[in-house]
Short mmCIF file of C-alpha atoms in Angstrom, two decimals:
data_model
loop_
_atom_site.label_atom_id
_atom_site.label_comp_id
_atom_site.label_asym_id
_atom_site.label_seq_id
_atom_site.Cartn_x
_atom_site.Cartn_y
_atom_site.Cartn_z
CA MET A 1 162.86 262.08 -33.83
CA THR A 2 159.26 263.19 -33.32
CA ASP A 3 158.57 266.70 -32.16
CA ILE A 4 158.30 266.20 -28.39
CA ASP A 5 159.36 268.23 -25.42
CA ARG A 6 162.77 267.00 -24.45
CA PRO A 7 163.28 266.76 -20.67
CA VAL A 8 165.61 269.39 -19.25
CA VAL A 9 165.85 267.78 -15.82
CA ARG A 10 167.35 264.31 -16.23
CA PRO A 11 167.97 262.52 -12.90
CA ARG A 12 169.59 259.68 -14.86
CA ARG A 13 172.66 261.87 -15.36
CA LEU A 14 173.61 261.08 -11.78
CA ARG A 15 173.38 257.32 -12.39
CA THR A 16 175.59 257.02 -15.45
CA THR A 17 178.60 255.30 -13.85
CA ALA A 18 179.49 253.52 -10.63
CA ALA A 19 181.73 256.45 -9.68
CA MET A 20 178.89 258.91 -10.23
CA ARG A 21 176.48 256.78 -8.20
CA ASP A 22 178.99 256.60 -5.35
CA LEU A 23 179.56 260.34 -5.50
CA VAL A 24 175.90 261.18 -4.91
CA ALA A 25 174.92 258.26 -2.66
CA GLU A 26 172.74 259.39 0.22
CA THR A 27 173.38 256.31 2.35
CA ASN A 28 176.71 254.62 2.98
CA LEU A 29 177.36 251.28 4.62
CA SER A 30 180.71 250.44 6.18
CA ALA A 31 182.22 247.63 8.24
CA GLY A 32 182.58 249.92 11.23
CA GLN A 33 178.79 250.21 11.46
CA LEU A 34 178.28 246.42 11.76
CA ILE A 35 178.10 244.37 14.96
CA LEU A 36 178.36 240.56 14.96
CA PRO A 37 176.09 238.63 17.37
CA MET A 38 177.71 235.37 18.51
CA PHE A 39 176.58 232.40 20.58
CA VAL A 40 178.86 230.46 22.93
CA ARG A 41 177.83 227.12 24.40
CA GLU A 42 179.06 225.87 27.75
CA GLY A 43 180.89 222.56 27.47
CA ALA A 44 181.00 222.53 23.67
CA THR A 45 184.10 220.84 22.24
CA GLU A 46 183.47 221.92 18.66
CA PRO A 47 181.30 224.56 16.98
CA LEU A 48 177.73 223.30 16.60
CA PRO A 49 175.81 224.37 13.47
CA ILE A 50 172.39 225.97 13.98
CA SER A 51 170.17 224.22 11.43
CA SER A 52 167.73 227.11 10.93
CA MET A 53 170.54 229.65 10.52
CA PRO A 54 172.91 228.31 7.84
CA GLY A 55 176.47 229.45 8.45
CA VAL A 56 175.88 230.38 12.11
CA VAL A 57 177.13 228.20 14.98
CA GLN A 58 177.10 227.81 18.72
CA HIS A 59 180.77 228.47 19.46
CA THR A 60 183.19 226.86 21.81
CA ARG A 61 185.21 229.28 23.88
CA ASP A 62 188.16 228.76 21.55
CA SER A 63 186.21 229.21 18.33
CA LEU A 64 184.52 232.29 19.81
CA ARG A 65 187.90 233.92 20.37
CA LYS A 66 188.92 233.09 16.81
CA ALA A 67 185.69 234.50 15.36
CA ALA A 68 186.14 237.69 17.39
CA ALA A 69 189.67 238.11 16.04
CA GLU A 70 188.39 237.61 12.48
CA ALA A 71 185.68 240.21 13.08
CA ALA A 72 188.26 242.73 14.25
CA GLU A 73 190.50 242.00 11.28
CA ALA A 74 187.52 242.51 8.94
CA GLY A 75 187.04 246.02 10.31
CA LEU A 76 184.04 245.45 12.57
CA ARG A 77 183.91 247.50 15.73
CA GLY A 78 181.59 245.42 17.90
CA VAL A 79 180.37 241.95 18.86
CA MET A 80 177.31 240.98 20.90
CA LEU A 81 177.66 237.83 23.00
CA PHE A 82 174.96 235.34 24.04
CA GLY A 83 175.64 232.46 26.42
CA ILE A 84 174.09 228.99 26.41
CA PRO A 85 174.52 227.25 29.78
CA GLU A 86 174.55 223.54 30.48
CA HIS A 87 172.09 223.96 33.35
CA LYS A 88 169.13 226.29 33.81
CA ASP A 89 166.96 227.16 36.78
CA ALA A 90 163.91 229.23 37.65
CA THR A 91 165.83 232.42 38.42
CA GLY A 92 168.48 232.25 35.69
CA SER A 93 171.30 232.15 38.24
CA GLY A 94 173.82 231.13 35.56
CA GLY A 95 173.65 234.64 34.14
CA ILE A 96 174.78 236.12 37.45
CA ASP A 97 177.51 233.57 38.18
CA PRO A 98 180.93 235.16 37.49
CA ASP A 99 182.03 231.72 36.27
CA GLY A 100 178.95 231.31 34.07
CA ILE A 101 179.49 230.78 30.35
CA LEU A 102 178.51 234.27 29.22
CA ASN A 103 180.73 236.02 31.75
CA VAL A 104 183.81 233.90 31.07
CA ALA A 105 183.19 234.38 27.33
CA ILE A 106 183.16 238.16 27.80
CA ALA A 107 186.53 237.94 29.50
CA ASP A 108 187.84 235.61 26.78
CA VAL A 109 186.92 237.98 23.97
CA VAL A 110 188.19 241.07 25.79
CA ALA A 111 191.52 239.28 26.29
CA GLU A 112 191.60 238.31 22.60
CA VAL A 113 190.73 241.60 20.91
CA GLY A 114 191.42 244.18 23.61
CA GLU A 115 190.08 247.54 22.47
CA GLU A 116 189.86 246.60 18.79
CA LEU A 117 186.20 245.66 19.31
CA VAL A 118 183.51 246.90 21.67
CA VAL A 119 182.52 243.75 23.52
CA MET A 120 178.78 243.82 24.16
CA SER A 121 176.80 241.35 26.24
CA ASP A 122 173.16 240.38 26.15
CA LEU A 123 171.67 241.24 29.52
CA CYS A 124 168.62 239.01 29.84
CA LEU A 125 167.61 235.87 31.70
CA ASP A 126 165.85 233.95 28.93
CA GLU A 127 168.88 231.85 27.98
CA PHE A 128 169.39 230.91 31.65
CA THR A 129 165.85 230.19 32.90
CA ASP A 130 164.26 226.76 32.72
CA HIS A 131 160.94 228.37 31.75
CA GLY A 132 162.53 230.47 29.00
CA HIS A 133 161.09 233.82 30.02
CA CYS A 134 163.15 237.00 30.27
CA GLY A 135 162.52 237.37 33.99
CA VAL A 136 161.64 235.57 37.19
CA LEU A 137 158.08 234.38 37.65
CA ASP A 138 155.62 235.13 40.45
CA ALA A 139 153.36 232.61 42.18
CA GLN A 140 150.85 232.86 39.31
CA GLY A 141 153.50 232.13 36.69
CA ARG A 142 153.65 235.71 35.40
CA VAL A 143 156.88 237.58 34.80
CA ASP A 144 157.53 239.71 37.89
CA ASN A 145 158.86 243.01 36.55
CA ASP A 146 160.38 244.42 39.74
CA ALA A 147 161.88 241.16 41.00
CA THR A 148 163.46 240.77 37.57
CA LEU A 149 165.04 244.21 37.84
CA GLU A 150 167.01 243.03 40.87
CA GLN A 151 168.43 240.19 38.81
CA TYR A 152 169.27 242.52 35.94
CA ALA A 153 171.17 244.85 38.27
CA ALA A 154 173.31 241.98 39.55
CA MET A 155 173.83 240.66 36.03
CA ALA A 156 174.99 244.06 34.80
CA VAL A 157 177.65 244.34 37.49
CA VAL A 158 179.01 240.84 36.80
CA GLN A 159 179.18 241.53 33.05
CA ALA A 160 180.97 244.81 33.69
CA GLN A 161 183.45 243.05 35.97
CA ALA A 162 184.09 240.54 33.17
CA GLY A 163 185.02 243.42 30.86
CA ALA A 164 181.91 244.26 28.83
CA GLY A 165 182.07 247.70 27.24
CA LEU A 166 178.33 247.83 26.61
CA VAL A 167 175.58 245.81 28.31
CA GLY A 168 172.45 245.14 26.30
CA PRO A 169 169.28 244.83 28.41
CA SER A 170 166.84 243.05 26.11
CA GLY A 171 164.10 241.86 28.46
CA MET A 172 161.70 244.81 28.01
CA MET A 173 161.11 245.22 31.74
CA ASP A 174 159.79 248.62 32.77
CA GLY A 175 162.53 250.69 34.40
CA GLN A 176 165.36 248.31 33.45
CA VAL A 177 167.72 250.99 32.15
CA ALA A 178 167.48 253.14 35.28
CA VAL A 179 168.12 250.20 37.59
CA ILE A 180 171.06 248.94 35.53
CA ARG A 181 172.59 252.42 35.29
CA ALA A 182 172.40 252.84 39.05
CA ALA A 183 173.92 249.41 39.66
CA LEU A 184 176.80 250.07 37.29
CA ASP A 185 177.51 253.51 38.76
CA ASP A 186 177.25 252.33 42.36
CA SER A 187 179.77 249.55 41.65
CA GLY A 188 182.27 251.93 40.05
CA HIS A 189 181.56 250.97 36.43
CA THR A 190 180.61 254.43 35.26
CA ASP A 191 182.35 253.95 31.89
CA VAL A 192 180.31 250.87 30.95
CA GLY A 193 177.55 251.91 28.56
CA ILE A 194 174.01 250.66 28.02
CA LEU A 195 172.74 249.62 24.60
CA ALA A 196 169.04 249.40 25.38
CA TYR A 197 166.75 247.10 23.44
CA SER A 198 164.14 249.84 23.58
CA ALA A 199 161.59 248.98 20.89
CA LYS A 200 161.60 245.18 20.90
CA TYR A 201 158.54 243.61 19.36
CA ALA A 202 156.96 240.19 19.92
CA SER A 203 157.84 238.82 16.50
CA ALA A 204 157.40 235.63 14.50
CA PHE A 205 160.86 236.31 13.04
CA PHE A 206 162.58 235.32 16.32
CA GLY A 207 162.01 231.63 15.57
CA PRO A 208 165.54 230.59 14.54
CA PHE A 209 167.04 232.47 17.50
CA ARG A 210 165.11 230.15 19.83
CA GLU A 211 167.06 227.25 18.37
CA ALA A 212 170.31 229.21 18.57
CA VAL A 213 170.01 229.65 22.35
CA ASP A 214 168.25 226.32 23.08
CA SER A 215 165.25 228.25 24.41
CA SER A 216 163.03 226.54 26.97
CA LEU A 217 160.15 228.95 26.35
CA THR A 218 156.57 227.79 26.57
CA GLY A 219 153.88 230.30 25.71
CA ASP A 220 154.92 233.72 24.44
CA ARG A 221 156.31 237.07 25.58
CA ARG A 222 153.46 239.32 24.52
CA THR A 223 152.90 240.74 28.01
CA TYR A 224 156.30 242.45 27.96
CA GLN A 225 157.53 242.64 24.36
CA GLN A 226 155.75 245.20 22.20
CA ASP A 227 152.68 244.74 20.05
CA GLY A 228 153.60 244.86 16.35
CA ARG A 229 150.58 247.07 15.61
CA ASN A 230 152.05 249.98 17.58
CA ALA A 231 154.63 252.46 16.33
CA ARG A 232 154.17 255.42 18.69
CA GLU A 233 154.74 253.06 21.58
CA GLY A 234 158.16 252.19 20.18
CA VAL A 235 159.15 255.85 20.21
CA ARG A 236 157.82 256.23 23.75
CA GLU A 237 159.88 253.26 24.96
CA ALA A 238 163.03 254.68 23.36
CA LEU A 239 162.49 258.10 24.92
CA LEU A 240 161.93 256.53 28.33
CA ASP A 241 165.22 254.64 28.00
CA ILE A 242 167.04 257.81 26.97
CA GLU A 243 165.58 259.59 30.00
CA GLN A 244 166.83 256.74 32.22
CA GLY A 245 170.38 256.94 30.87
CA ALA A 246 170.61 254.70 27.81
CA ASP A 247 173.70 255.48 25.74
CA ILE A 248 172.30 253.80 22.60
CA VAL A 249 168.72 252.73 21.85
CA MET A 250 167.75 249.87 19.57
CA VAL A 251 164.84 248.71 17.42
CA LYS A 252 164.38 244.94 17.04
CA PRO A 253 163.47 243.39 14.60
CA ALA A 254 164.70 245.65 11.82
CA LEU A 255 163.06 244.83 8.48
CA ALA A 256 159.44 244.52 9.58
CA TYR A 257 159.82 247.70 11.66
CA LEU A 258 161.72 250.09 9.40
CA ASP A 259 159.00 252.68 9.94
CA VAL A 260 159.52 252.46 13.70
CA LEU A 261 163.27 252.69 13.21
CA ARG A 262 162.81 255.92 11.23
CA ARG A 263 160.60 257.41 13.95
CA VAL A 264 162.96 256.38 16.75
CA ALA A 265 165.98 257.76 14.86
CA ASP A 266 164.25 261.10 14.38
CA ALA A 267 163.26 261.27 18.06
CA ALA A 268 166.68 260.18 19.36
CA ALA A 269 168.42 262.78 17.18
CA ASP A 270 166.98 265.50 19.41
CA PHE A 271 169.06 264.07 22.27
CA GLY A 272 172.16 263.14 20.29
CA VAL A 273 171.67 259.45 21.10
CA PRO A 274 172.78 256.85 18.50
CA VAL A 275 170.32 254.25 17.25
CA ALA A 276 170.97 250.57 16.58
CA ALA A 277 168.84 248.02 14.76
CA TYR A 278 168.97 244.22 14.99
CA ASN A 279 168.72 242.34 11.69
CA ILE A 280 167.36 239.26 13.43
CA SER A 281 167.53 235.52 12.87
CA GLY A 282 164.34 235.11 10.84
CA GLU A 283 165.31 237.95 8.53
CA TYR A 284 168.70 236.30 8.03
CA SER A 285 167.21 232.85 7.47
CA MET A 286 164.68 234.04 4.88
CA VAL A 287 167.42 235.43 2.66
CA GLU A 288 169.60 232.35 3.14
CA ALA A 289 166.73 230.01 2.29
CA ALA A 290 165.72 231.94 -0.82
CA ALA A 291 169.33 232.13 -1.98
CA ALA A 292 169.84 228.40 -1.40
CA HIS A 293 166.96 227.77 -3.82
CA GLY A 294 168.46 230.13 -6.39
CA TRP A 295 165.53 232.51 -6.12
CA ILE A 296 167.58 235.62 -5.28
CA GLU A 297 171.17 236.79 -5.68
CA ARG A 298 172.51 236.21 -2.18
CA GLU A 299 175.33 238.76 -1.84
CA ALA A 300 173.36 241.55 -3.48
CA ALA A 301 170.39 240.77 -1.20
CA ILE A 302 172.61 240.92 1.90
CA LEU A 303 173.94 244.37 1.04
CA GLU A 304 170.53 245.65 -0.02
CA THR A 305 169.03 244.45 3.26
CA LEU A 306 171.68 246.12 5.39
CA THR A 307 171.57 249.32 3.33
CA SER A 308 167.81 249.54 3.83
CA ILE A 309 168.31 249.43 7.61
CA ARG A 310 170.93 252.17 7.43
CA ARG A 311 168.70 254.25 5.16
CA ALA A 312 165.86 253.98 7.68
CA GLY A 313 168.06 255.61 10.33
CA ALA A 314 170.27 253.02 12.04
CA ASP A 315 173.72 254.24 13.06
CA MET A 316 174.78 250.64 13.66
CA ILE A 317 173.40 247.22 12.73
CA LEU A 318 173.60 243.92 14.54
CA THR A 319 173.68 241.25 11.85
CA TYR A 320 174.84 237.66 11.49
CA TRP A 321 176.33 238.67 8.14
CA ALA A 322 178.60 241.29 9.72
CA THR A 323 182.00 239.73 9.01
CA GLU A 324 181.01 238.52 5.55
CA ALA A 325 179.38 241.84 4.68
CA ALA A 326 182.57 243.66 5.66
CA GLY A 327 184.39 241.59 3.05
CA LEU A 328 181.74 242.28 0.43
CA LEU A 329 182.06 246.00 1.08
CA ARG A 330 185.82 245.86 0.62
CA ARG A 331 185.30 244.23 -2.78
#
């Protein structure tokens, strides 16, 4: 061997075996940190595949219960439910109807899995409005923030009555967390928590989700969802939600906003508030499409994606791979 300075510090020593790598791993991913989003369609007699999200379906009430039981058996600790009604209107009244599809689905899943899973419910009007926006519209066709808050308050109470453990306001209306917290407390649901979609960006990666919920949206949501060029604003929104009583704050999407996730996690840590991230439909579909073409190793890409979100600061991850990933982690 030539006369060279041999390195004394050799980081590779800590990578020599799988056991060694596990021993010194800085980031760990477990089934209990994963939350499965699920869609349930009113009137469906069989699960309906979502073409842009291979492997994901619009559930019937029966198949939803079965999928929730499988999620619990896999070791997950949460599911997030979205409802798809047969009929929509301008005010999204189906979301406030105790017999509406989302509210009966909440009750179905609570009855199926009891306390094995935290049953979470999307608290937004976009699936229920015929215009597809997340709130009610004023005479000029703009989303009316304060009128929408009244609808959110009523929706929160109905979801709590159905058995939701966490409600997830996702509409990005100013003051939504404070209004929902007051409505829940005033109706005696002080134990129902709020998982606030705090830093939710107007994203091109939401595309497949629009198919998943049969969205009626025309135009866009840029006047209320956040501008992707802004990171400080995401932290500000999260801190406002914490001030208003959010129990958990969330960044959505995840992959294109890992820097925001890191900043929000650091800020939320000062208040002891957990942080969630949503690995959204377009992020899921990109991996599935690339894997279908043989361009990437699918299972490795799934775990690498979810680990990156954990490493950036997420305490929990909403992902359509949740049940499958739990199995991969066991292996």
